[in-house]
Amino acid sequence: MKNDFIQTIIQQTQPHWHHYVEHNFVQQLGQGTLPLSSFQYYLKQDYLYLFHYNRALALAMFKAENFEQMRDIHQAMTVLLQEIQLHIDFCQDWGISQQDLLNIEEDPACVAYTRYVLDCGITGGLAELYAAIAPCAIGYAEIGLRLSQQNLVSNNPYQKWIDSYADETFQTAVEKYKDFLTALCQDLNAKQLANIQHIFTTATRMEVAFWQMGLDH
């Protein structure tokens, strides 16, 4: 289902959105040519990111204004916890143990991104917090679906990663996420909407830096 509000804020984020969803890291994932060390480093840092993402959703629960919002946030947390377990399984498949995950040194790109998200939630309301984490959910759904449809290479070592974000359950959860963010923003004034756009754009730039972190490593 088309969501005009989401499409608008994505368009106003350009060219950063294009740099995010078409990043060289993503291209190499789809082609199966991404160096193993880059993918492993990304997986470790993404584990830390997901930890802070869950903290952000816990903060969102605190910021909720009614039980209906709490139910939506609870559903998002349930999906995220499932993703974290899947992520741990991924790490084990790629030779990364849970003990390794507990001893990770957080990359500056991960620190900057996750603390920015939490700062948006602490200083703002639910709309600001959801705008900060929106590029992650929406972008991964777009990337996963596109790469799965392109099916660029047979026996892609990263196909399981692609399939997890192309999965119907994840896609449905992201559509609900889009609707939730849209509802949060529908009564905001022009100044508040401009701030939402600024947050969304900044978080998108952080996503670009997160991909680049994996390549640079």
PDB file of C-alpha atoms in Angstrom:
ATOM      1  CA  MET A   1       0.000   0.000   0.000  1.00  0.00           C
ATOM      2  CA  LYS A   2       1.392   3.371  -1.025  1.00  0.00           C
ATOM      3  CA  ASN A   3       2.131   5.766   1.817  1.00  0.00           C
ATOM      4  CA  ASP A   4       2.371   9.316   0.439  1.00  0.00           C
ATOM      5  CA  PHE A   5       3.866  10.801   3.599  1.00  0.00           C
ATOM      6  CA  ILE A   6       6.699   8.267   3.680  1.00  0.00           C
ATOM      7  CA  GLN A   7       7.328   8.666  -0.032  1.00  0.00           C
ATOM      8  CA  THR A   8       7.546  12.435   0.448  1.00  0.00           C
ATOM      9  CA  ILE A   9      10.099  12.353   3.264  1.00  0.00           C
ATOM     10  CA  ILE A  10      12.187   9.815   1.342  1.00  0.00           C
ATOM     11  CA  GLN A  11      12.144  12.047  -1.733  1.00  0.00           C
ATOM     12  CA  GLN A  12      13.152  15.063   0.329  1.00  0.00           C
ATOM     13  CA  THR A  13      16.051  13.041   1.744  1.00  0.00           C
ATOM     14  CA  GLN A  14      17.659  12.619  -1.677  1.00  0.00           C
ATOM     15  CA  PRO A  15      20.403  12.117  -2.677  1.00  0.00           C
ATOM     16  CA  HIS A  16      21.222  10.546   0.694  1.00  0.00           C
ATOM     17  CA  TRP A  17      18.502   7.882   0.376  1.00  0.00           C
ATOM     18  CA  HIS A  18      19.897   6.741  -2.960  1.00  0.00           C
ATOM     19  CA  HIS A  19      23.404   6.586  -1.472  1.00  0.00           C
ATOM     20  CA  TYR A  20      21.975   4.445   1.345  1.00  0.00           C
ATOM     21  CA  VAL A  21      19.903   1.855  -0.522  1.00  0.00           C
ATOM     22  CA  GLU A  22      22.287   1.698  -3.513  1.00  0.00           C
ATOM     23  CA  HIS A  23      25.513   1.781  -1.500  1.00  0.00           C
ATOM     24  CA  ASN A  24      28.476  -0.212  -2.768  1.00  0.00           C
ATOM     25  CA  PHE A  25      28.197  -2.435   0.327  1.00  0.00           C
ATOM     26  CA  VAL A  26      24.624  -3.292  -0.720  1.00  0.00           C
ATOM     27  CA  GLN A  27      25.653  -3.824  -4.352  1.00  0.00           C
ATOM     28  CA  GLN A  28      28.377  -6.245  -3.303  1.00  0.00           C
ATOM     29  CA  LEU A  29      25.935  -8.084  -1.046  1.00  0.00           C
ATOM     30  CA  GLY A  30      23.600  -8.599  -3.983  1.00  0.00           C
ATOM     31  CA  GLN A  31      26.439  -9.731  -6.233  1.00  0.00           C
ATOM     32  CA  GLY A  32      27.892 -12.029  -3.572  1.00  0.00           C
ATOM     33  CA  THR A  33      31.280 -10.308  -3.868  1.00  0.00           C
ATOM     34  CA  LEU A  34      31.408  -8.556  -0.485  1.00  0.00           C
ATOM     35  CA  PRO A  35      34.618  -9.576   1.351  1.00  0.00           C
ATOM     36  CA  LEU A  36      33.942 -11.933   4.238  1.00  0.00           C
ATOM     37  CA  SER A  37      35.821  -9.715   6.700  1.00  0.00           C
ATOM     38  CA  SER A  38      33.614  -6.737   5.785  1.00  0.00           C
ATOM     39  CA  PHE A  39      30.435  -8.742   6.305  1.00  0.00           C
ATOM     40  CA  GLN A  40      31.647 -10.168   9.624  1.00  0.00           C
ATOM     41  CA  TYR A  41      32.596  -6.725  10.905  1.00  0.00           C
ATOM     42  CA  TYR A  42      29.204  -5.368   9.830  1.00  0.00           C
ATOM     43  CA  LEU A  43      27.408  -8.248  11.570  1.00  0.00           C
ATOM     44  CA  LYS A  44      29.205  -7.558  14.847  1.00  0.00           C
ATOM     45  CA  GLN A  45      28.455  -3.850  14.765  1.00  0.00           C
ATOM     46  CA  ASP A  46      24.859  -4.475  13.685  1.00  0.00           C
ATOM     47  CA  TYR A  47      24.423  -6.672  16.760  1.00  0.00           C
ATOM     48  CA  LEU A  48      25.314  -3.638  18.890  1.00  0.00           C
ATOM     49  CA  TYR A  49      23.052  -1.457  16.790  1.00  0.00           C
ATOM     50  CA  LEU A  50      20.112  -3.812  17.361  1.00  0.00           C
ATOM     51  CA  PHE A  51      20.783  -3.718  21.104  1.00  0.00           C
ATOM     52  CA  HIS A  52      20.425   0.058  21.119  1.00  0.00           C
ATOM     53  CA  TYR A  53      17.485  -0.155  18.696  1.00  0.00           C
ATOM     54  CA  ASN A  54      15.663  -2.236  21.293  1.00  0.00           C
ATOM     55  CA  ARG A  55      16.534   0.349  23.948  1.00  0.00           C
ATOM     56  CA  ALA A  56      14.996   2.972  21.672  1.00  0.00           C
ATOM     57  CA  LEU A  57      11.781   0.962  21.392  1.00  0.00           C
ATOM     58  CA  ALA A  58      11.711   0.592  25.177  1.00  0.00           C
ATOM     59  CA  LEU A  59      11.969   4.375  25.353  1.00  0.00           C
ATOM     60  CA  ALA A  60       9.151   4.582  22.813  1.00  0.00           C
ATOM     61  CA  MET A  61       6.986   2.506  25.140  1.00  0.00           C
ATOM     62  CA  PHE A  62       7.624   5.082  27.872  1.00  0.00           C
ATOM     63  CA  LYS A  63       6.751   7.904  25.449  1.00  0.00           C
ATOM     64  CA  ALA A  64       3.488   6.252  24.339  1.00  0.00           C
ATOM     65  CA  GLU A  65       0.344   8.280  24.967  1.00  0.00           C
ATOM     66  CA  ASN A  66      -2.220   5.477  24.973  1.00  0.00           C
ATOM     67  CA  PHE A  67      -2.603   1.695  25.008  1.00  0.00           C
ATOM     68  CA  GLU A  68      -3.093   1.500  21.244  1.00  0.00           C
ATOM     69  CA  GLN A  69       0.360   3.004  20.708  1.00  0.00           C
ATOM     70  CA  MET A  70       1.769   0.632  23.310  1.00  0.00           C
ATOM     71  CA  ARG A  71       0.374  -2.348  21.408  1.00  0.00           C
ATOM     72  CA  ASP A  72       1.973  -1.162  18.172  1.00  0.00           C
ATOM     73  CA  ILE A  73       5.324  -0.609  19.890  1.00  0.00           C
ATOM     74  CA  HIS A  74       5.098  -4.006  21.571  1.00  0.00           C
ATOM     75  CA  GLN A  75       4.587  -5.642  18.164  1.00  0.00           C
ATOM     76  CA  ALA A  76       7.641  -3.796  16.829  1.00  0.00           C
ATOM     77  CA  MET A  77       9.706  -5.000  19.797  1.00  0.00           C
ATOM     78  CA  THR A  78       8.563  -8.587  19.192  1.00  0.00           C
ATOM     79  CA  VAL A  79       9.681  -8.411  15.551  1.00  0.00           C
ATOM     80  CA  LEU A  80      13.006  -6.885  16.603  1.00  0.00           C
ATOM     81  CA  LEU A  81      13.713  -9.565  19.207  1.00  0.00           C
ATOM     82  CA  GLN A  82      13.075 -12.191  16.537  1.00  0.00           C
ATOM     83  CA  GLU A  83      15.489 -10.338  14.240  1.00  0.00           C
ATOM     84  CA  ILE A  84      18.128 -10.295  16.993  1.00  0.00           C
ATOM     85  CA  GLN A  85      17.917 -14.075  17.396  1.00  0.00           C
ATOM     86  CA  LEU A  86      18.169 -14.449  13.632  1.00  0.00           C
ATOM     87  CA  HIS A  87      21.165 -12.135  13.739  1.00  0.00           C
ATOM     88  CA  ILE A  88      22.869 -14.313  16.377  1.00  0.00           C
ATOM     89  CA  ASP A  89      22.252 -17.336  14.159  1.00  0.00           C
ATOM     90  CA  PHE A  90      23.780 -15.439  11.229  1.00  0.00           C
ATOM     91  CA  CYS A  91      26.842 -14.672  13.296  1.00  0.00           C
ATOM     92  CA  GLN A  92      27.276 -18.324  14.243  1.00  0.00           C
ATOM     93  CA  ASP A  93      26.976 -19.292  10.565  1.00  0.00           C
ATOM     94  CA  TRP A  94      29.811 -16.876   9.803  1.00  0.00           C
ATOM     95  CA  GLY A  95      32.098 -18.034  12.605  1.00  0.00           C
ATOM     96  CA  ILE A  96      31.160 -15.395  15.188  1.00  0.00           C
ATOM     97  CA  SER A  97      30.250 -16.805  18.627  1.00  0.00           C
ATOM     98  CA  GLN A  98      27.980 -15.186  21.199  1.00  0.00           C
ATOM     99  CA  GLN A  99      31.071 -14.669  23.338  1.00  0.00           C
ATOM    100  CA  ASP A 100      32.621 -12.750  20.456  1.00  0.00           C
ATOM    101  CA  LEU A 101      29.519 -10.568  20.341  1.00  0.00           C
ATOM    102  CA  LEU A 102      29.821  -9.785  24.046  1.00  0.00           C
ATOM    103  CA  ASN A 103      33.387  -8.550  23.590  1.00  0.00           C
ATOM    104  CA  ILE A 104      32.903  -6.237  20.608  1.00  0.00           C
ATOM    105  CA  GLU A 105      34.478  -2.802  20.619  1.00  0.00           C
ATOM    106  CA  GLU A 106      31.860  -0.440  19.290  1.00  0.00           C
ATOM    107  CA  ASP A 107      32.825   1.340  16.080  1.00  0.00           C
ATOM    108  CA  PRO A 108      32.535   5.165  16.099  1.00  0.00           C
ATOM    109  CA  ALA A 109      29.948   4.944  13.292  1.00  0.00           C
ATOM    110  CA  CYS A 110      27.764   2.723  15.481  1.00  0.00           C
ATOM    111  CA  VAL A 111      28.228   4.971  18.511  1.00  0.00           C
ATOM    112  CA  ALA A 112      27.270   8.079  16.532  1.00  0.00           C
ATOM    113  CA  TYR A 113      24.189   6.507  14.968  1.00  0.00           C
ATOM    114  CA  THR A 114      22.709   4.781  18.008  1.00  0.00           C
ATOM    115  CA  ARG A 115      23.280   7.662  20.411  1.00  0.00           C
ATOM    116  CA  TYR A 116      21.735  10.056  17.907  1.00  0.00           C
ATOM    117  CA  VAL A 117      18.605   7.882  17.806  1.00  0.00           C
ATOM    118  CA  LEU A 118      18.381   7.753  21.592  1.00  0.00           C
ATOM    119  CA  ASP A 119      18.982  11.501  21.857  1.00  0.00           C
ATOM    120  CA  CYS A 120      16.094  12.149  19.470  1.00  0.00           C
ATOM    121  CA  GLY A 121      13.860  10.013  21.677  1.00  0.00           C
ATOM    122  CA  ILE A 122      14.993  11.550  24.952  1.00  0.00           C
ATOM    123  CA  THR A 123      14.688  15.167  23.827  1.00  0.00           C
ATOM    124  CA  GLY A 124      11.667  14.707  21.560  1.00  0.00           C
ATOM    125  CA  GLY A 125       8.437  12.794  21.466  1.00  0.00           C
ATOM    126  CA  LEU A 126       7.349   9.545  19.888  1.00  0.00           C
ATOM    127  CA  ALA A 127       7.272  11.051  16.383  1.00  0.00           C
ATOM    128  CA  GLU A 128      10.875  12.251  16.653  1.00  0.00           C
ATOM    129  CA  LEU A 129      12.061   8.889  17.953  1.00  0.00           C
ATOM    130  CA  TYR A 130      10.276   6.942  15.232  1.00  0.00           C
ATOM    131  CA  ALA A 131      11.602   9.304  12.570  1.00  0.00           C
ATOM    132  CA  ALA A 132      15.138   8.527  13.767  1.00  0.00           C
ATOM    133  CA  ILE A 133      14.754   4.752  13.473  1.00  0.00           C
ATOM    134  CA  ALA A 134      12.584   4.854  10.342  1.00  0.00           C
ATOM    135  CA  PRO A 135      15.407   4.784   7.746  1.00  0.00           C
ATOM    136  CA  CYS A 136      16.713   1.519   9.175  1.00  0.00           C
ATOM    137  CA  ALA A 137      13.428  -0.385   8.975  1.00  0.00           C
ATOM    138  CA  ILE A 138      12.183   1.136   5.727  1.00  0.00           C
ATOM    139  CA  GLY A 139      15.542   0.978   3.975  1.00  0.00           C
ATOM    140  CA  TYR A 140      16.279  -2.643   4.859  1.00  0.00           C
ATOM    141  CA  ALA A 141      12.832  -3.664   3.627  1.00  0.00           C
ATOM    142  CA  GLU A 142      13.454  -1.867   0.334  1.00  0.00           C
ATOM    143  CA  ILE A 143      16.943  -3.332  -0.054  1.00  0.00           C
ATOM    144  CA  GLY A 144      15.914  -6.877   0.844  1.00  0.00           C
ATOM    145  CA  LEU A 145      12.950  -6.875  -1.529  1.00  0.00           C
ATOM    146  CA  ARG A 146      14.890  -5.368  -4.423  1.00  0.00           C
ATOM    147  CA  LEU A 147      17.857  -7.718  -4.120  1.00  0.00           C
ATOM    148  CA  SER A 148      15.599 -10.762  -3.808  1.00  0.00           C
ATOM    149  CA  GLN A 149      13.704  -9.769  -6.949  1.00  0.00           C
ATOM    150  CA  GLN A 150      16.895  -9.081  -8.917  1.00  0.00           C
ATOM    151  CA  ASN A 151      18.421 -12.423  -7.877  1.00  0.00           C
ATOM    152  CA  LEU A 152      21.764 -11.202  -9.208  1.00  0.00           C
ATOM    153  CA  VAL A 153      23.749 -14.387  -8.669  1.00  0.00           C
ATOM    154  CA  SER A 154      23.145 -18.068  -7.946  1.00  0.00           C
ATOM    155  CA  ASN A 155      24.538 -19.541  -4.718  1.00  0.00           C
ATOM    156  CA  ASN A 156      25.018 -16.098  -3.212  1.00  0.00           C
ATOM    157  CA  PRO A 157      26.676 -16.590   0.207  1.00  0.00           C
ATOM    158  CA  TYR A 158      24.617 -13.655   1.479  1.00  0.00           C
ATOM    159  CA  GLN A 159      21.258 -14.916   0.190  1.00  0.00           C
ATOM    160  CA  LYS A 160      20.036 -15.806   3.672  1.00  0.00           C
ATOM    161  CA  TRP A 161      20.579 -12.207   4.771  1.00  0.00           C
ATOM    162  CA  ILE A 162      18.712 -10.922   1.713  1.00  0.00           C
ATOM    163  CA  ASP A 163      15.829 -13.358   2.208  1.00  0.00           C
ATOM    164  CA  SER A 164      15.378 -12.381   5.847  1.00  0.00           C
ATOM    165  CA  TYR A 165      14.593  -8.770   4.904  1.00  0.00           C
ATOM    166  CA  ALA A 166      12.555  -9.722   1.855  1.00  0.00           C
ATOM    167  CA  ASP A 167      10.457 -12.036   4.023  1.00  0.00           C
ATOM    168  CA  GLU A 168       6.746 -11.256   4.075  1.00  0.00           C
ATOM    169  CA  THR A 169       6.671 -11.016   7.887  1.00  0.00           C
ATOM    170  CA  PHE A 170       9.347  -8.318   7.894  1.00  0.00           C
ATOM    171  CA  GLN A 171       7.766  -6.488   4.955  1.00  0.00           C
ATOM    172  CA  THR A 172       4.370  -6.463   6.687  1.00  0.00           C
ATOM    173  CA  ALA A 173       5.898  -5.202   9.935  1.00  0.00           C
ATOM    174  CA  VAL A 174       7.563  -2.325   8.077  1.00  0.00           C
ATOM    175  CA  GLU A 175       4.289  -1.349   6.394  1.00  0.00           C
ATOM    176  CA  LYS A 176       2.703  -1.128   9.846  1.00  0.00           C
ATOM    177  CA  TYR A 177       5.697   0.919  10.967  1.00  0.00           C
ATOM    178  CA  LYS A 178       5.158   3.368   8.092  1.00  0.00           C
ATOM    179  CA  ASP A 179       1.484   3.755   8.997  1.00  0.00           C
ATOM    180  CA  PHE A 180       2.377   4.319  12.654  1.00  0.00           C
ATOM    181  CA  LEU A 181       4.899   7.054  11.845  1.00  0.00           C
ATOM    182  CA  THR A 182       2.446   8.676   9.440  1.00  0.00           C
ATOM    183  CA  ALA A 183      -0.247   8.750  12.137  1.00  0.00           C
ATOM    184  CA  LEU A 184       2.182  10.283  14.630  1.00  0.00           C
ATOM    185  CA  CYS A 185       2.980  13.092  12.200  1.00  0.00           C
ATOM    186  CA  GLN A 186      -0.453  13.866  10.782  1.00  0.00           C
ATOM    187  CA  ASP A 187      -1.272  16.681  13.233  1.00  0.00           C
ATOM    188  CA  LEU A 188       2.184  18.268  13.395  1.00  0.00           C
ATOM    189  CA  ASN A 189       2.681  21.851  12.252  1.00  0.00           C
ATOM    190  CA  ALA A 190       5.116  22.927   9.540  1.00  0.00           C
ATOM    191  CA  LYS A 191       7.987  23.595  11.953  1.00  0.00           C
ATOM    192  CA  GLN A 192       7.573  20.208  13.621  1.00  0.00           C
ATOM    193  CA  LEU A 193       7.388  18.428  10.246  1.00  0.00           C
ATOM    194  CA  ALA A 194      10.580  20.180   9.156  1.00  0.00           C
ATOM    195  CA  ASN A 195      12.274  18.775  12.249  1.00  0.00           C
ATOM    196  CA  ILE A 196      10.950  15.288  11.442  1.00  0.00           C
ATOM    197  CA  GLN A 197      12.436  15.632   7.979  1.00  0.00           C
ATOM    198  CA  HIS A 198      15.771  16.777   9.416  1.00  0.00           C
ATOM    199  CA  ILE A 199      15.880  13.791  11.781  1.00  0.00           C
ATOM    200  CA  PHE A 200      14.968  11.324   9.020  1.00  0.00           C
ATOM    201  CA  THR A 201      17.620  12.775   6.713  1.00  0.00           C
ATOM    202  CA  THR A 202      20.297  12.739   9.404  1.00  0.00           C
ATOM    203  CA  ALA A 203      19.538   9.110  10.294  1.00  0.00           C
ATOM    204  CA  THR A 204      19.718   8.209   6.600  1.00  0.00           C
ATOM    205  CA  ARG A 205      23.185   9.773   6.413  1.00  0.00           C
ATOM    206  CA  MET A 206      24.099   7.673   9.454  1.00  0.00           C
ATOM    207  CA  GLU A 207      22.987   4.550   7.564  1.00  0.00           C
ATOM    208  CA  VAL A 208      25.294   5.470   4.687  1.00  0.00           C
ATOM    209  CA  ALA A 209      28.155   5.794   7.176  1.00  0.00           C
ATOM    210  CA  PHE A 210      27.255   2.407   8.693  1.00  0.00           C
ATOM    211  CA  TRP A 211      27.603   0.658   5.312  1.00  0.00           C
ATOM    212  CA  GLN A 212      30.812   2.544   4.641  1.00  0.00           C
ATOM    213  CA  MET A 213      32.147   1.403   8.008  1.00  0.00           C
ATOM    214  CA  GLY A 214      31.899  -2.212   6.817  1.00  0.00           C
ATOM    215  CA  LEU A 215      33.735  -1.480   3.581  1.00  0.00           C
ATOM    216  CA  ASP A 216      36.429   0.613   5.233  1.00  0.00           C
ATOM    217  CA  HIS A 217      37.163  -2.168   7.689  1.00  0.00           C
TER     218      HIS A 217
END
